[in-house]
Amino acid sequence: MIEKYKREAASDVVYNLEYNSERQRLIIPEYGRHLQKLIDQATAIEDDETRNKAAKYIIQVMGSLNPHLRDVPDFQHKLWDQLFIMSDFKLNVESPYPIPSRDVLQLKPEILQYPQNFPKYRFYGNNIKYMIDVANKWEEGEMKNALVMVIANHMKKSFLSWNKDTVKDDVIFEHLYELSGGKINLLHSTEELLNTTDLMRTNKRMSNKTASGAQPKAQNNKNNNKGGQKKNFQKNNNQK
């Protein structure tokens, strides 16, 4: 037996404690140090048959930690991969799955390219620009005209959320013309957008959604008697 795992006298245990700072780093800490020691012992076994039996036993122990996934084929593959990783790829056993390599484990994923949008009018947001691009692709007709008016009203509401002051429809039409690349022209249109007061009221209602969860106002507990004074209870002497 390895000298490290021999039973020690009770009086010597205190002087031979293992501190985490002196122990070997756990490759997969979720399984704990006891399982790591089992894998280290299995790696040191010289007999091939005994080493294969030890590896299968360790797989069963690892699966018992997740009994609801123990019999899933993909999960078994994951356990075998973790077994080789925890052995630092030194365990030489027969695996029912391809043995992973250190190079594959150290591969880094490709850098994910995030969309970089720098709109000129940032208070409108990117969704407005997407809606305008969709409207440009539609054929002329009532449906497109209705969509354009919805976009223009939403632009006005977004503008008022950023600037609490009033805004003229001509400004919205100019921005719409610019963002659409000149394909949507309402500069000489007689259409009118929603009233600023109504849009401001809508913005205020949307920003106060949590008001419904507030405590109700205190009710007036005054009695109906004159002066609002509390009426004292009077005993009825006629009752027996």
PDB file of C-alpha atoms in Angstrom:
ATOM      1  CA  MET A   1       0.000   0.000   0.000  1.00  0.00           C
ATOM      2  CA  ILE A   2       1.167   3.486  -0.707  1.00  0.00           C
ATOM      3  CA  GLU A   3       2.798   5.103   2.306  1.00  0.00           C
ATOM      4  CA  LYS A   4       0.452   8.059   2.050  1.00  0.00           C
ATOM      5  CA  TYR A   5      -2.678   5.942   2.612  1.00  0.00           C
ATOM      6  CA  LYS A   6      -1.442   3.816   5.544  1.00  0.00           C
ATOM      7  CA  ARG A   7      -3.296   4.074   8.816  1.00  0.00           C
ATOM      8  CA  GLU A   8      -1.603   6.370  11.262  1.00  0.00           C
ATOM      9  CA  ALA A   9      -1.590   6.484  15.007  1.00  0.00           C
ATOM     10  CA  ALA A  10      -4.138   8.774  16.597  1.00  0.00           C
ATOM     11  CA  SER A  11      -1.436  10.804  18.335  1.00  0.00           C
ATOM     12  CA  ASP A  12       0.356  11.473  15.039  1.00  0.00           C
ATOM     13  CA  VAL A  13      -2.700  12.537  13.017  1.00  0.00           C
ATOM     14  CA  VAL A  14      -2.541  16.125  14.206  1.00  0.00           C
ATOM     15  CA  TYR A  15       1.072  16.446  13.097  1.00  0.00           C
ATOM     16  CA  ASN A  16       0.404  14.879   9.680  1.00  0.00           C
ATOM     17  CA  LEU A  17      -2.649  16.859   8.597  1.00  0.00           C
ATOM     18  CA  GLU A  18      -2.970  17.647   4.903  1.00  0.00           C
ATOM     19  CA  TYR A  19      -3.685  21.255   4.120  1.00  0.00           C
ATOM     20  CA  ASN A  20      -5.410  22.243   0.902  1.00  0.00           C
ATOM     21  CA  SER A  21      -2.516  24.526   0.057  1.00  0.00           C
ATOM     22  CA  GLU A  22      -0.197  21.496   0.082  1.00  0.00           C
ATOM     23  CA  ARG A  23      -2.509  19.171  -1.816  1.00  0.00           C
ATOM     24  CA  GLN A  24      -2.608  18.682  -5.545  1.00  0.00           C
ATOM     25  CA  ARG A  25      -5.026  20.896  -7.427  1.00  0.00           C
ATOM     26  CA  LEU A  26      -8.370  19.263  -8.236  1.00  0.00           C
ATOM     27  CA  ILE A  27      -8.976  19.184 -11.977  1.00  0.00           C
ATOM     28  CA  ILE A  28     -12.769  18.890 -11.608  1.00  0.00           C
ATOM     29  CA  PRO A  29     -13.574  20.024  -8.034  1.00  0.00           C
ATOM     30  CA  GLU A  30     -17.240  19.011  -8.321  1.00  0.00           C
ATOM     31  CA  TYR A  31     -16.383  15.342  -7.746  1.00  0.00           C
ATOM     32  CA  GLY A  32     -14.301  15.956  -4.642  1.00  0.00           C
ATOM     33  CA  ARG A  33     -10.876  14.810  -3.531  1.00  0.00           C
ATOM     34  CA  HIS A  34     -11.837  11.224  -2.662  1.00  0.00           C
ATOM     35  CA  LEU A  35     -12.757  10.468  -6.264  1.00  0.00           C
ATOM     36  CA  GLN A  36      -9.573  12.171  -7.425  1.00  0.00           C
ATOM     37  CA  LYS A  37      -7.575   9.862  -5.168  1.00  0.00           C
ATOM     38  CA  LEU A  38      -9.393   6.829  -6.602  1.00  0.00           C
ATOM     39  CA  ILE A  39      -8.432   7.889 -10.101  1.00  0.00           C
ATOM     40  CA  ASP A  40      -4.813   8.429  -9.029  1.00  0.00           C
ATOM     41  CA  GLN A  41      -4.721   4.941  -7.538  1.00  0.00           C
ATOM     42  CA  ALA A  42      -6.254   3.417 -10.672  1.00  0.00           C
ATOM     43  CA  THR A  43      -3.681   5.188 -12.822  1.00  0.00           C
ATOM     44  CA  ALA A  44      -0.857   3.679 -10.742  1.00  0.00           C
ATOM     45  CA  ILE A  45      -2.142   0.077 -11.167  1.00  0.00           C
ATOM     46  CA  GLU A  46       0.215  -1.920 -13.381  1.00  0.00           C
ATOM     47  CA  ASP A  47      -2.074  -4.828 -14.318  1.00  0.00           C
ATOM     48  CA  ASP A  48      -4.240  -3.951 -17.353  1.00  0.00           C
ATOM     49  CA  GLU A  49      -7.232  -6.068 -16.335  1.00  0.00           C
ATOM     50  CA  THR A  50      -7.280  -4.746 -12.793  1.00  0.00           C
ATOM     51  CA  ARG A  51      -6.896  -1.186 -14.063  1.00  0.00           C
ATOM     52  CA  ASN A  52      -9.843  -1.584 -16.463  1.00  0.00           C
ATOM     53  CA  LYS A  53     -12.026  -2.959 -13.654  1.00  0.00           C
ATOM     54  CA  ALA A  54     -11.039  -0.021 -11.443  1.00  0.00           C
ATOM     55  CA  ALA A  55     -11.930   2.443 -14.216  1.00  0.00           C
ATOM     56  CA  LYS A  56     -15.402   0.888 -14.658  1.00  0.00           C
ATOM     57  CA  TYR A  57     -15.927   1.007 -10.915  1.00  0.00           C
ATOM     58  CA  ILE A  58     -14.997   4.693 -10.849  1.00  0.00           C
ATOM     59  CA  ILE A  59     -17.450   5.354 -13.694  1.00  0.00           C
ATOM     60  CA  GLN A  60     -20.198   3.740 -11.612  1.00  0.00           C
ATOM     61  CA  VAL A  61     -19.295   5.941  -8.648  1.00  0.00           C
ATOM     62  CA  MET A  62     -19.341   9.035 -10.844  1.00  0.00           C
ATOM     63  CA  GLY A  63     -22.722   8.016 -12.262  1.00  0.00           C
ATOM     64  CA  SER A  64     -24.148   7.429  -8.789  1.00  0.00           C
ATOM     65  CA  LEU A  65     -23.616  11.109  -8.085  1.00  0.00           C
ATOM     66  CA  ASN A  66     -26.181  11.795 -10.843  1.00  0.00           C
ATOM     67  CA  PRO A  67     -28.523   8.773 -10.738  1.00  0.00           C
ATOM     68  CA  HIS A  68     -31.153  10.317 -12.995  1.00  0.00           C
ATOM     69  CA  LEU A  69     -28.586  10.561 -15.817  1.00  0.00           C
ATOM     70  CA  ARG A  70     -26.565   7.416 -15.154  1.00  0.00           C
ATOM     71  CA  ASP A  71     -28.064   5.287 -17.946  1.00  0.00           C
ATOM     72  CA  VAL A  72     -28.124   7.972 -20.638  1.00  0.00           C
ATOM     73  CA  PRO A  73     -25.626   7.074 -23.433  1.00  0.00           C
ATOM     74  CA  ASP A  74     -24.452  10.655 -23.971  1.00  0.00           C
ATOM     75  CA  PHE A  75     -23.963  11.070 -20.251  1.00  0.00           C
ATOM     76  CA  GLN A  76     -21.829   7.922 -20.144  1.00  0.00           C
ATOM     77  CA  HIS A  77     -19.655   9.443 -22.840  1.00  0.00           C
ATOM     78  CA  LYS A  78     -19.293  12.568 -20.736  1.00  0.00           C
ATOM     79  CA  LEU A  79     -18.281  10.527 -17.667  1.00  0.00           C
ATOM     80  CA  TRP A  80     -15.548   8.704 -19.579  1.00  0.00           C
ATOM     81  CA  ASP A  81     -14.218  11.993 -20.932  1.00  0.00           C
ATOM     82  CA  GLN A  82     -14.151  13.434 -17.426  1.00  0.00           C
ATOM     83  CA  LEU A  83     -12.359  10.332 -16.164  1.00  0.00           C
ATOM     84  CA  PHE A  84      -9.496  10.829 -18.611  1.00  0.00           C
ATOM     85  CA  ILE A  85      -9.393  14.554 -17.912  1.00  0.00           C
ATOM     86  CA  MET A  86      -9.187  14.019 -14.146  1.00  0.00           C
ATOM     87  CA  SER A  87      -6.357  11.516 -14.656  1.00  0.00           C
ATOM     88  CA  ASP A  88      -4.457  14.199 -16.590  1.00  0.00           C
ATOM     89  CA  PHE A  89      -4.701  11.888 -19.627  1.00  0.00           C
ATOM     90  CA  LYS A  90      -2.395   9.367 -17.925  1.00  0.00           C
ATOM     91  CA  LEU A  91      -4.997   6.619 -17.428  1.00  0.00           C
ATOM     92  CA  ASN A  92      -4.455   3.813 -19.935  1.00  0.00           C
ATOM     93  CA  VAL A  93      -7.706   1.819 -20.110  1.00  0.00           C
ATOM     94  CA  GLU A  94     -10.102   0.550 -22.747  1.00  0.00           C
ATOM     95  CA  SER A  95     -12.886   3.067 -23.271  1.00  0.00           C
ATOM     96  CA  PRO A  96     -16.137   2.423 -25.168  1.00  0.00           C
ATOM     97  CA  TYR A  97     -15.819   5.952 -26.571  1.00  0.00           C
ATOM     98  CA  PRO A  98     -13.017   7.822 -28.360  1.00  0.00           C
ATOM     99  CA  ILE A  99     -10.397   8.958 -25.890  1.00  0.00           C
ATOM    100  CA  PRO A 100     -10.080  12.773 -25.849  1.00  0.00           C
ATOM    101  CA  SER A 101      -6.737  14.461 -26.246  1.00  0.00           C
ATOM    102  CA  ARG A 102      -5.213  17.365 -24.394  1.00  0.00           C
ATOM    103  CA  ASP A 103      -5.031  19.443 -27.563  1.00  0.00           C
ATOM    104  CA  VAL A 104      -8.786  19.198 -28.164  1.00  0.00           C
ATOM    105  CA  LEU A 105      -9.467  20.209 -24.576  1.00  0.00           C
ATOM    106  CA  GLN A 106      -7.315  23.314 -24.862  1.00  0.00           C
ATOM    107  CA  LEU A 107      -8.927  24.538 -28.071  1.00  0.00           C
ATOM    108  CA  LYS A 108     -10.579  27.914 -27.674  1.00  0.00           C
ATOM    109  CA  PRO A 109     -13.877  28.748 -29.381  1.00  0.00           C
ATOM    110  CA  GLU A 110     -13.932  31.285 -32.140  1.00  0.00           C
ATOM    111  CA  ILE A 111     -14.582  34.868 -31.174  1.00  0.00           C
ATOM    112  CA  LEU A 112     -18.261  35.708 -31.419  1.00  0.00           C
ATOM    113  CA  GLN A 113     -18.845  38.780 -33.529  1.00  0.00           C
ATOM    114  CA  TYR A 114     -21.343  41.053 -31.826  1.00  0.00           C
ATOM    115  CA  PRO A 115     -23.316  43.435 -34.009  1.00  0.00           C
ATOM    116  CA  GLN A 116     -21.943  46.932 -33.825  1.00  0.00           C
ATOM    117  CA  ASN A 117     -24.634  49.491 -34.525  1.00  0.00           C
ATOM    118  CA  PHE A 118     -23.992  53.186 -34.167  1.00  0.00           C
ATOM    119  CA  PRO A 119     -27.238  54.865 -35.221  1.00  0.00           C
ATOM    120  CA  LYS A 120     -27.335  58.588 -35.686  1.00  0.00           C
ATOM    121  CA  TYR A 121     -30.504  59.000 -33.632  1.00  0.00           C
ATOM    122  CA  ARG A 122     -29.894  56.589 -30.780  1.00  0.00           C
ATOM    123  CA  PHE A 123     -33.061  57.517 -28.912  1.00  0.00           C
ATOM    124  CA  TYR A 124     -35.096  55.755 -31.603  1.00  0.00           C
ATOM    125  CA  GLY A 125     -33.364  52.444 -31.039  1.00  0.00           C
ATOM    126  CA  ASN A 126     -32.410  49.717 -33.500  1.00  0.00           C
ATOM    127  CA  ASN A 127     -35.913  48.248 -33.764  1.00  0.00           C
ATOM    128  CA  ILE A 128     -37.185  51.393 -35.452  1.00  0.00           C
ATOM    129  CA  LYS A 129     -34.459  51.073 -38.083  1.00  0.00           C
ATOM    130  CA  TYR A 130     -35.398  47.438 -38.663  1.00  0.00           C
ATOM    131  CA  MET A 131     -39.059  48.413 -39.090  1.00  0.00           C
ATOM    132  CA  ILE A 132     -38.119  51.123 -41.574  1.00  0.00           C
ATOM    133  CA  ASP A 133     -36.046  48.634 -43.588  1.00  0.00           C
ATOM    134  CA  VAL A 134     -39.017  46.250 -43.678  1.00  0.00           C
ATOM    135  CA  ALA A 135     -41.349  49.052 -44.787  1.00  0.00           C
ATOM    136  CA  ASN A 136     -38.976  49.898 -47.646  1.00  0.00           C
ATOM    137  CA  LYS A 137     -39.385  46.372 -49.007  1.00  0.00           C
ATOM    138  CA  TRP A 138     -43.184  46.442 -49.006  1.00  0.00           C
ATOM    139  CA  GLU A 139     -45.171  47.332 -52.067  1.00  0.00           C
ATOM    140  CA  GLU A 140     -47.035  50.612 -52.190  1.00  0.00           C
ATOM    141  CA  GLY A 141     -50.549  50.384 -50.797  1.00  0.00           C
ATOM    142  CA  GLU A 142     -52.720  50.795 -47.757  1.00  0.00           C
ATOM    143  CA  MET A 143     -50.775  48.254 -45.708  1.00  0.00           C
ATOM    144  CA  LYS A 144     -47.493  50.069 -46.244  1.00  0.00           C
ATOM    145  CA  ASN A 145     -49.081  53.462 -45.508  1.00  0.00           C
ATOM    146  CA  ALA A 146     -50.500  52.099 -42.250  1.00  0.00           C
ATOM    147  CA  LEU A 147     -47.110  50.660 -41.277  1.00  0.00           C
ATOM    148  CA  VAL A 148     -45.379  53.946 -42.042  1.00  0.00           C
ATOM    149  CA  MET A 149     -47.796  55.844 -39.808  1.00  0.00           C
ATOM    150  CA  VAL A 150     -47.263  53.324 -36.991  1.00  0.00           C
ATOM    151  CA  ILE A 151     -43.513  53.789 -37.327  1.00  0.00           C
ATOM    152  CA  ALA A 152     -43.829  57.587 -37.351  1.00  0.00           C
ATOM    153  CA  ASN A 153     -46.018  57.607 -34.231  1.00  0.00           C
ATOM    154  CA  HIS A 154     -43.621  55.275 -32.464  1.00  0.00           C
ATOM    155  CA  MET A 155     -40.731  57.535 -33.431  1.00  0.00           C
ATOM    156  CA  LYS A 156     -42.556  60.502 -31.966  1.00  0.00           C
ATOM    157  CA  LYS A 157     -43.211  58.613 -28.741  1.00  0.00           C
ATOM    158  CA  SER A 158     -39.533  57.618 -28.512  1.00  0.00           C
ATOM    159  CA  PHE A 159     -38.496  61.212 -29.186  1.00  0.00           C
ATOM    160  CA  LEU A 160     -40.726  62.452 -26.363  1.00  0.00           C
ATOM    161  CA  SER A 161     -39.274  59.841 -24.013  1.00  0.00           C
ATOM    162  CA  TRP A 162     -35.848  61.325 -24.650  1.00  0.00           C
ATOM    163  CA  ASN A 163     -36.936  64.963 -24.857  1.00  0.00           C
ATOM    164  CA  LYS A 164     -39.848  65.824 -22.601  1.00  0.00           C
ATOM    165  CA  ASP A 165     -40.545  68.965 -24.588  1.00  0.00           C
ATOM    166  CA  THR A 166     -42.959  68.981 -27.501  1.00  0.00           C
ATOM    167  CA  VAL A 167     -41.871  68.010 -30.999  1.00  0.00           C
ATOM    168  CA  LYS A 168     -43.349  68.928 -34.380  1.00  0.00           C
ATOM    169  CA  ASP A 169     -44.417  66.308 -36.864  1.00  0.00           C
ATOM    170  CA  ASP A 170     -42.126  67.856 -39.468  1.00  0.00           C
ATOM    171  CA  VAL A 171     -39.098  66.864 -37.397  1.00  0.00           C
ATOM    172  CA  ILE A 172     -40.262  63.238 -37.231  1.00  0.00           C
ATOM    173  CA  PHE A 173     -40.948  63.207 -40.969  1.00  0.00           C
ATOM    174  CA  GLU A 174     -37.456  64.552 -41.669  1.00  0.00           C
ATOM    175  CA  HIS A 175     -35.859  61.875 -39.505  1.00  0.00           C
ATOM    176  CA  LEU A 176     -37.988  59.201 -41.156  1.00  0.00           C
ATOM    177  CA  TYR A 177     -36.961  60.424 -44.569  1.00  0.00           C
ATOM    178  CA  GLU A 178     -33.298  60.328 -43.574  1.00  0.00           C
ATOM    179  CA  LEU A 179     -33.402  56.897 -41.914  1.00  0.00           C
ATOM    180  CA  SER A 180     -35.261  55.360 -44.858  1.00  0.00           C
ATOM    181  CA  GLY A 181     -32.690  56.636 -47.317  1.00  0.00           C
ATOM    182  CA  GLY A 182     -35.234  58.923 -48.977  1.00  0.00           C
ATOM    183  CA  LYS A 183     -37.659  56.078 -49.774  1.00  0.00           C
ATOM    184  CA  ILE A 184     -40.326  57.188 -47.298  1.00  0.00           C
ATOM    185  CA  ASN A 185     -41.233  60.796 -47.918  1.00  0.00           C
ATOM    186  CA  LEU A 186     -43.861  62.394 -45.701  1.00  0.00           C
ATOM    187  CA  LEU A 187     -42.413  65.896 -45.816  1.00  0.00           C
ATOM    188  CA  HIS A 188     -45.323  67.227 -47.872  1.00  0.00           C
ATOM    189  CA  SER A 189     -47.944  64.919 -46.404  1.00  0.00           C
ATOM    190  CA  THR A 190     -51.078  66.205 -44.744  1.00  0.00           C
ATOM    191  CA  GLU A 191     -51.144  63.307 -42.294  1.00  0.00           C
ATOM    192  CA  GLU A 192     -50.983  64.208 -38.626  1.00  0.00           C
ATOM    193  CA  LEU A 193     -49.397  62.113 -35.926  1.00  0.00           C
ATOM    194  CA  LEU A 194     -50.879  61.453 -32.514  1.00  0.00           C
ATOM    195  CA  ASN A 195     -51.203  64.335 -30.104  1.00  0.00           C
ATOM    196  CA  THR A 196     -48.175  65.037 -27.930  1.00  0.00           C
ATOM    197  CA  THR A 197     -50.327  65.063 -24.799  1.00  0.00           C
ATOM    198  CA  ASP A 198     -51.684  61.586 -25.532  1.00  0.00           C
ATOM    199  CA  LEU A 199     -48.212  60.212 -26.221  1.00  0.00           C
ATOM    200  CA  MET A 200     -46.821  61.723 -23.036  1.00  0.00           C
ATOM    201  CA  ARG A 201     -49.694  60.217 -21.086  1.00  0.00           C
ATOM    202  CA  THR A 202     -48.917  56.834 -22.648  1.00  0.00           C
ATOM    203  CA  ASN A 203     -45.231  57.103 -21.757  1.00  0.00           C
ATOM    204  CA  LYS A 204     -46.095  58.028 -18.201  1.00  0.00           C
ATOM    205  CA  ARG A 205     -48.486  55.088 -17.921  1.00  0.00           C
ATOM    206  CA  MET A 206     -45.860  52.675 -19.253  1.00  0.00           C
ATOM    207  CA  SER A 207     -43.212  53.987 -16.841  1.00  0.00           C
ATOM    208  CA  ASN A 208     -45.518  53.564 -13.846  1.00  0.00           C
ATOM    209  CA  LYS A 209     -46.314  49.891 -14.311  1.00  0.00           C
ATOM    210  CA  THR A 210     -45.247  49.143 -10.766  1.00  0.00           C
ATOM    211  CA  ALA A 211     -47.798  51.561  -9.406  1.00  0.00           C
ATOM    212  CA  SER A 212     -50.370  48.760  -9.382  1.00  0.00           C
ATOM    213  CA  GLY A 213     -48.310  46.951  -6.746  1.00  0.00           C
ATOM    214  CA  ALA A 214     -48.173  49.965  -4.457  1.00  0.00           C
ATOM    215  CA  GLN A 215     -50.113  50.112  -1.267  1.00  0.00           C
ATOM    216  CA  PRO A 216     -53.669  51.423  -1.577  1.00  0.00           C
ATOM    217  CA  LYS A 217     -54.476  54.824  -0.259  1.00  0.00           C
ATOM    218  CA  ALA A 218     -55.648  55.034   3.295  1.00  0.00           C
ATOM    219  CA  GLN A 219     -59.386  55.091   3.524  1.00  0.00           C
ATOM    220  CA  ASN A 220     -61.249  57.727   5.406  1.00  0.00           C
ATOM    221  CA  ASN A 221     -62.113  56.146   8.725  1.00  0.00           C
ATOM    222  CA  LYS A 222     -64.239  59.017   9.940  1.00  0.00           C
ATOM    223  CA  ASN A 223     -67.649  58.064  11.115  1.00  0.00           C
ATOM    224  CA  ASN A 224     -70.753  59.489   9.587  1.00  0.00           C
ATOM    225  CA  ASN A 225     -71.682  61.268  12.792  1.00  0.00           C
ATOM    226  CA  LYS A 226     -71.359  65.019  13.013  1.00  0.00           C
ATOM    227  CA  GLY A 227     -67.918  66.478  13.654  1.00  0.00           C
ATOM    228  CA  GLY A 228     -66.215  63.206  12.774  1.00  0.00           C
ATOM    229  CA  GLN A 229     -66.049  62.246  16.465  1.00  0.00           C
ATOM    230  CA  LYS A 230     -66.160  58.643  17.500  1.00  0.00           C
ATOM    231  CA  LYS A 231     -69.527  57.643  18.888  1.00  0.00           C
ATOM    232  CA  ASN A 232     -69.312  56.004  22.290  1.00  0.00           C
ATOM    233  CA  PHE A 233     -71.107  52.737  22.883  1.00  0.00           C
ATOM    234  CA  GLN A 234     -74.180  53.084  25.043  1.00  0.00           C
ATOM    235  CA  LYS A 235     -75.617  50.174  26.891  1.00  0.00           C
ATOM    236  CA  ASN A 236     -79.264  49.484  26.302  1.00  0.00           C
ATOM    237  CA  ASN A 237     -80.837  49.134  29.754  1.00  0.00           C
ATOM    238  CA  ASN A 238     -83.969  47.648  28.279  1.00  0.00           C
ATOM    239  CA  GLN A 239     -82.160  44.403  27.414  1.00  0.00           C
ATOM    240  CA  LYS A 240     -82.391  41.727  30.004  1.00  0.00           C
TER     241      LYS A 240
END
